[in-house]
XYZ file of C-alpha atoms in Angstrom:
392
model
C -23.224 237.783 325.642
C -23.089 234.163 326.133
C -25.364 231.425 325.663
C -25.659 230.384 329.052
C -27.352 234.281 328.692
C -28.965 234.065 325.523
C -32.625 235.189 325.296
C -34.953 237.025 323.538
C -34.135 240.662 323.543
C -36.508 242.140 321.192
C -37.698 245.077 323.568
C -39.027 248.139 323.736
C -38.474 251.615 324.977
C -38.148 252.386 328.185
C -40.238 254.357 329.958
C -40.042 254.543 333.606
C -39.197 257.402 335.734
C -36.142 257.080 337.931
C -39.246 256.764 340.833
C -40.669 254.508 339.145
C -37.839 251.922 338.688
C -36.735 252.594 342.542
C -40.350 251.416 343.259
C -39.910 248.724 340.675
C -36.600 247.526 342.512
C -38.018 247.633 345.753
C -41.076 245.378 344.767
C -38.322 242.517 343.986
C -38.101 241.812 347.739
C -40.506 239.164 348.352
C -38.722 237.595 344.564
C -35.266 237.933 346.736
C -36.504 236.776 349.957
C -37.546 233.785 348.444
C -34.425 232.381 347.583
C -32.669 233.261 350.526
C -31.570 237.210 350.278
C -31.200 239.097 353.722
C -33.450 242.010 353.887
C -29.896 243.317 355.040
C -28.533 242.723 352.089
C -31.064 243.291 349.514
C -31.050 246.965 350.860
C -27.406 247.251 350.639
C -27.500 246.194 347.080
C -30.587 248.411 346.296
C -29.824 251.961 347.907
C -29.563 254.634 345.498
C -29.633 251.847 342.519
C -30.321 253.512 339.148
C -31.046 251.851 335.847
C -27.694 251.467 333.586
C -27.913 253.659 330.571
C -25.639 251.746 328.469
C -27.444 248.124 328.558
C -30.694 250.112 327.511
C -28.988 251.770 324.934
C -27.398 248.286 323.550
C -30.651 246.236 324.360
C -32.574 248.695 322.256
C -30.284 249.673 319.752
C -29.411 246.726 318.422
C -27.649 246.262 314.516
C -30.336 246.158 312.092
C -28.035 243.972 310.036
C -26.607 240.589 310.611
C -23.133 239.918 310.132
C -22.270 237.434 307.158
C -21.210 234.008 308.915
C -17.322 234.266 307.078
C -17.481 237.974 308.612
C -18.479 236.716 312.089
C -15.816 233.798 311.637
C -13.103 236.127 310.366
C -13.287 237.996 313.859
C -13.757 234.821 315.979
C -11.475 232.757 314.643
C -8.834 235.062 313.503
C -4.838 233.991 313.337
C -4.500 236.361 316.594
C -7.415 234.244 318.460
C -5.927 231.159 317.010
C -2.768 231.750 318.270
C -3.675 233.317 321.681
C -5.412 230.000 322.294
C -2.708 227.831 321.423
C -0.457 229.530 323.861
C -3.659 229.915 326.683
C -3.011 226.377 325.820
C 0.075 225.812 326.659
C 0.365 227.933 329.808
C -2.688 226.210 331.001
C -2.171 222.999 329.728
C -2.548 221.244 333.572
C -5.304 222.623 334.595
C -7.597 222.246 331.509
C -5.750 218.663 331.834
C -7.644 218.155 335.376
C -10.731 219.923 334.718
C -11.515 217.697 331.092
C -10.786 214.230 333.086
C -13.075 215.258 336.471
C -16.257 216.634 333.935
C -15.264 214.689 330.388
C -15.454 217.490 328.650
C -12.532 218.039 325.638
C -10.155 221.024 326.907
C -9.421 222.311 323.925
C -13.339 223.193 323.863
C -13.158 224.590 327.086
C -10.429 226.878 325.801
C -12.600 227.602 322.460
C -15.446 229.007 324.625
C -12.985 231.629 326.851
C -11.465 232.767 323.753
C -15.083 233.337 322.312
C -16.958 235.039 324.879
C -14.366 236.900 327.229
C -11.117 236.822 324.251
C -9.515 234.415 327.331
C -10.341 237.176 329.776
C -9.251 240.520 327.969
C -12.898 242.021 328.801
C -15.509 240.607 330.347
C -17.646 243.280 330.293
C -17.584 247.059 331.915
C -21.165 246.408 333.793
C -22.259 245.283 337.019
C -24.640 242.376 336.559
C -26.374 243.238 339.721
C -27.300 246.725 338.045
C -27.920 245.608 334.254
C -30.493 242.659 335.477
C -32.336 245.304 337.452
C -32.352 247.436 334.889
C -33.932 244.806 332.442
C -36.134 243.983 335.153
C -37.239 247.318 335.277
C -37.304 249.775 332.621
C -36.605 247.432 329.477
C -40.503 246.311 329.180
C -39.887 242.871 328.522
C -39.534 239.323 330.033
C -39.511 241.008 333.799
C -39.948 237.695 335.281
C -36.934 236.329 333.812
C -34.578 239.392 334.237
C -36.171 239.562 338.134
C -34.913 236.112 338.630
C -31.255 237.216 337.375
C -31.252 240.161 339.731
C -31.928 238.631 343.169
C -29.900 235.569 342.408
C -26.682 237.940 341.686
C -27.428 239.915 345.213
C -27.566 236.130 346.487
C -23.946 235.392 345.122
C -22.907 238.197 346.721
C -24.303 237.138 349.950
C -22.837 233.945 350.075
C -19.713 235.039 349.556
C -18.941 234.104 346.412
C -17.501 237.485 344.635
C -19.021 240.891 345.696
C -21.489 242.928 344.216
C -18.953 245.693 343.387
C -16.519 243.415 341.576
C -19.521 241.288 339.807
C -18.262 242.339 336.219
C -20.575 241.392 333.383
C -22.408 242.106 330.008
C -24.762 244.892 329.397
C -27.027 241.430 330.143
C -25.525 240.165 333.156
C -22.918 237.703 331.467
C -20.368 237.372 334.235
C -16.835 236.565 334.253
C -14.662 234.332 332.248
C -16.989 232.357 330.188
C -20.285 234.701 331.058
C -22.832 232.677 332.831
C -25.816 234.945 333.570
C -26.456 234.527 337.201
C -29.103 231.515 337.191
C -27.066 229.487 334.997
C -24.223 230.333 337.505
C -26.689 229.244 340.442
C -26.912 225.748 338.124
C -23.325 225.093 336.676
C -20.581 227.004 338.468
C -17.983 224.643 340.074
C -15.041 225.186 342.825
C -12.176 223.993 341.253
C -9.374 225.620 342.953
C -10.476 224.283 346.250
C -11.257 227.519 348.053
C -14.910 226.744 348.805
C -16.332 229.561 346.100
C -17.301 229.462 342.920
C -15.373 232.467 341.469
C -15.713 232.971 337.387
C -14.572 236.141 337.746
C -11.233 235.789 338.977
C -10.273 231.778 339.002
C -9.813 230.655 335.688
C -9.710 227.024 337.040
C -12.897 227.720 338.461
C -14.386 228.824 335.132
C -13.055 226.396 333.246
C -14.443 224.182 335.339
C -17.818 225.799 335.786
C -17.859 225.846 331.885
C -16.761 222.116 331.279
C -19.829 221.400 334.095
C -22.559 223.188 331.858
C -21.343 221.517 329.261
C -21.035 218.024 330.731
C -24.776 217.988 332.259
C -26.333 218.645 328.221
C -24.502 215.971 327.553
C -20.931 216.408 326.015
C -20.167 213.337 324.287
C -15.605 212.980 325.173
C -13.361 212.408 322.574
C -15.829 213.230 320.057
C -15.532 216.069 317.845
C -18.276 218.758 316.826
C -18.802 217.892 312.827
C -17.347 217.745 309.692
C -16.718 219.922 307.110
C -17.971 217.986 304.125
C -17.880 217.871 299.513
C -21.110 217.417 298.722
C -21.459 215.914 295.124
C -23.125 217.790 292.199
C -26.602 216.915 291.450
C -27.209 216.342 294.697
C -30.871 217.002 296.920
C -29.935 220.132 298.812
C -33.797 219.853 300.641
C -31.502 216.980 302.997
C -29.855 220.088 304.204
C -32.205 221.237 306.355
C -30.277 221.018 308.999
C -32.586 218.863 311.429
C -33.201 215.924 309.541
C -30.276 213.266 311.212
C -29.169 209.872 309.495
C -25.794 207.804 310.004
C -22.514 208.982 308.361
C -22.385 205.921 306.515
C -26.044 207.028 305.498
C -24.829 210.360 304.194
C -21.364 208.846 302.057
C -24.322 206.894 300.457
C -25.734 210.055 299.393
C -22.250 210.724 297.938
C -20.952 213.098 301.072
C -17.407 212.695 302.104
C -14.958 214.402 304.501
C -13.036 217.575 302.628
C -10.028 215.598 303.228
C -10.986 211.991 302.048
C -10.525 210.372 305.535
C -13.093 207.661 306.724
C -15.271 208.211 309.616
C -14.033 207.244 312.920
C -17.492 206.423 313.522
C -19.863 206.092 310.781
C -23.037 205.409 313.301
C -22.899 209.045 314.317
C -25.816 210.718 313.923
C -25.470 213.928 312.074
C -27.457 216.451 309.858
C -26.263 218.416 307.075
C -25.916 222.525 307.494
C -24.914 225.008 304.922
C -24.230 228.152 306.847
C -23.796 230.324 303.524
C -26.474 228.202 300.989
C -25.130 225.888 298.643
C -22.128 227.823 297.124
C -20.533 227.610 300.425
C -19.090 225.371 302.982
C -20.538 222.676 303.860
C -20.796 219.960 307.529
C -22.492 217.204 308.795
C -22.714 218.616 312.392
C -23.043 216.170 315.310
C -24.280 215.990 319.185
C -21.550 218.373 320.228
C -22.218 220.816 317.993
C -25.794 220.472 319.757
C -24.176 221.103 322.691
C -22.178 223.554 321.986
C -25.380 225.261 321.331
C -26.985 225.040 324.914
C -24.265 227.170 325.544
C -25.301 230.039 322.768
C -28.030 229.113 320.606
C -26.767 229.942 317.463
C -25.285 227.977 315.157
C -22.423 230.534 313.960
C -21.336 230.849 317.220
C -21.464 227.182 317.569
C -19.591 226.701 314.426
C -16.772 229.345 315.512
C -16.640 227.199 318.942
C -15.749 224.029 317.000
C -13.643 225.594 314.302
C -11.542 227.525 316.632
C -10.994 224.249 319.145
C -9.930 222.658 316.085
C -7.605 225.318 314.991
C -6.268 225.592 318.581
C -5.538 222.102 318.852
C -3.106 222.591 315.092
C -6.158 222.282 312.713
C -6.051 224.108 309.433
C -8.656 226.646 308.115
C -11.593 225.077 306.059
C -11.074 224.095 302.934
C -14.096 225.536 300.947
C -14.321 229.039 300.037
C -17.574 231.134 301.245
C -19.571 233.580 298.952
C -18.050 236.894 300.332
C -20.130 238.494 297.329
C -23.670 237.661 299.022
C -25.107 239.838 301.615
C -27.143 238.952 304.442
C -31.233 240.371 304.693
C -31.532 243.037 307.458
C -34.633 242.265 309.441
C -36.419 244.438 307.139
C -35.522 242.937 304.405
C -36.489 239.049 306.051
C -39.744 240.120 306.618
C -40.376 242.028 302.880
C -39.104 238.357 301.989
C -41.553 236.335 304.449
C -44.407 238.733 303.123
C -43.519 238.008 299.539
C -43.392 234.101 300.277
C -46.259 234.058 302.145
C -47.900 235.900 299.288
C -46.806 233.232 297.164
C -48.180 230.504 298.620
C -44.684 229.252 300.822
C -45.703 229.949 304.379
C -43.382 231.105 306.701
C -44.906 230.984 310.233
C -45.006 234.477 310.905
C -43.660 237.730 309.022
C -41.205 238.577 312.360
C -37.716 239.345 310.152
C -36.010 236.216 312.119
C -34.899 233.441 309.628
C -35.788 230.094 311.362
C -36.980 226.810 310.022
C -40.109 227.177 309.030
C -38.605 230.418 306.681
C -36.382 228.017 305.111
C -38.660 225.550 304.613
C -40.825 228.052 302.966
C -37.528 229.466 300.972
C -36.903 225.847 299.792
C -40.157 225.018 298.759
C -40.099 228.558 296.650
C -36.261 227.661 295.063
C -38.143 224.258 293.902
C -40.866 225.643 292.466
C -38.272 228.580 290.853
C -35.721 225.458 289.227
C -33.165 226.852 291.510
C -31.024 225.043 293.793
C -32.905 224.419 296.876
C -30.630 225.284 299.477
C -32.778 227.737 302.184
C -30.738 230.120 301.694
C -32.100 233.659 302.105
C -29.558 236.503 300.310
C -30.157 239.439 298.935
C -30.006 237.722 295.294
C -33.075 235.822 296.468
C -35.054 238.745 297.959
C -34.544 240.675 294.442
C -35.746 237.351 292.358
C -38.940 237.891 294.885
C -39.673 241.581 294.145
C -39.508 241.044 290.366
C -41.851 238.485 289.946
């Protein structure tokens, strides 16, 4: 489920009736009428309407685990991906041509973001979006507003003409089409690029490339620019700089001692970038800039961010990374995070919160704890780290 879609889906059992969730439905008309759904219509798209099984099952049974970020990669940026793009490439090579120079927007990223969310349009989901918002509307207990707002406005695509509700293919979370906008962000960002007068993700791929290059072009794609660099960072160096927030020039960071993995200069050295370690110190490591920002309006999270940029490189003839990741650490289940936050926040290191999520204030609290340790101070949180924190 794409960015454009991403939200917080931490919810909790259902438990309304099938009368209850027809009632529930049927109380979205004044939501619909308000943005321009027929009462014609909204009845046509809400007889017999029953909640989807399968996006409550997903949005409630979701992995306890998190996939390592060189697991995650492996699969998004594998040699069949690579290679699928790089002949999507080719046979598209025109289009994506037009659609970059009208928004300004790099077409190999374009091309990166199909192959990541719909595997350039091998399955874009077995859903109907007009079902699965209603459904998370209605019986998921969370964030009704939000999901409400996602259900009338897919009735309303219908309406105008743009697709119909019976072919609106999506995500168990209404992720539609090519590059899986959820139906506001398709409202926002979807573009006619075929000239047909609709806006049709679903079945157009100039249209969702275009409607893709749009979303990215109004948070501010920066053309010609890349996403970051994969960087050697010397020994002995402060690994508390990679927080990955802090931002100073790329001349600033070769002062530190940071260069590109393959010794090139900077083609800009007033970029702005920060330094990330997506594995801890032992890994990989970039100075990411806007676009990977950017990148991350579109899916706020920075692996799929990362597997955006690497595979538009790769597409484009890049080469893997040159830095090998620590496939011997495992990641913290969300049990395990929050036995870790607990035994930080015991310590002294606050964390914000014991909620089994790993954001910045954790890894503040993780680095402050590896400085106090004598261990390298990277924010990392492994299971090596979690076990250090139970002996003591």
């Amino acid at each position: 489920m794409t960015a454009v879609a991403t939200v917080a889906l931490a919810l909790s059992t259902p438990t309304a009736s099938a009368d209850a969730f027809s009632q529930c439905v049927a109380g979205k008309w004044s939501a619909a009428q308000r943005i321009g759904v027929t009462r014609a219509n909204f009845d046509a798209a809400t007889r017999n309407l029953r909640p989807d099984p399968t996006t409550l099952k997903l949005v409630n049974n979701q992995s306890e685990f998190v996939k390592p970020i060189w697991e995650y990669l492996d699969s998004a940026v594998s040699d069949k991906r690579v290679s699928d793009g790089r002949r999507k490439y080719r046979e598209y090579q025109s289009t994506l041509q037009s659609v970059s120079q009208r928004f300004k927007v790099d077409p190999q990223v374009i091309l990166a973001i199909w192959g990541m969310e719909t595997s350039y349009g091998s399955y874009m989901g077995d859903h109907n979006a007009v079902r699965a918002a209603a459904t998370l509307a209605c019986s998921s207990g969370r964030r009704e507003d939000f999901w409400t707002q996602q259900f009338v406005t897919a009735i309303k695509i219908a309406q105008d003409g743009h697709i119909s509700i019976n072919d609106m293919e999506s995500s168990w979370g209404a992720a539609m089409g090519h590059t899986q906008f959820i139906p506001t962000s398709w409202q926002a960002y979807a573009a006619d690029h075929d000239g047909d007068g609709k806006r049709d993700i679903w079945n157009s791929i100039p249209d969702a490339f275009a409607s893709t290059a749009n979303y990215l072009a109004k948070h501010g794609w920066n053309y010609g620019e890349t996403w970051g660099y994969e960087v050697v960072v010397p020994r002995n160096f402060n690994h508390s700089l990679a927080d990955g927030r802090k931002k100073r020039s790329l001349a600033d960071w070769e002062r530190y001692g940071i260069k590109r993995v393959n010794g090139r200069s900077w083609p800009r050295p007033s970029d702005q970038a920060y330094l990330y370690y997506p594995a801890g110190a032992n890994g990989p490591a970039f100075l990411m800039l806007h676009n990977f920002d950017v990148i991350k309006r579109y899916n706020n999270a920075d692996a799929y961010a990362l597997g955006v940029g690497h595979l538009s490189d790769r597409i484009i003839g890049g080469g893997d990374f040159s830095q090998k990741w620590p496939r011997d650490e495992r990641p913290l289940s969300r049990t395990q995070v929050r036995e870790m936050q607990s035994l930080l926040t015991r310590r002294g290191f606050s964390t914000g919160g014991v909620d089994g999520q790993v954001g910045p204030m954790t890894r503040d609290a993780i680095r402050k704890y590896q400085q106090s340790a004598g261990s390298v101070p990277d924010g990392f949180a492994s299971t090596r780290l979690l076990n250090e924190l139970q002996r003591r």
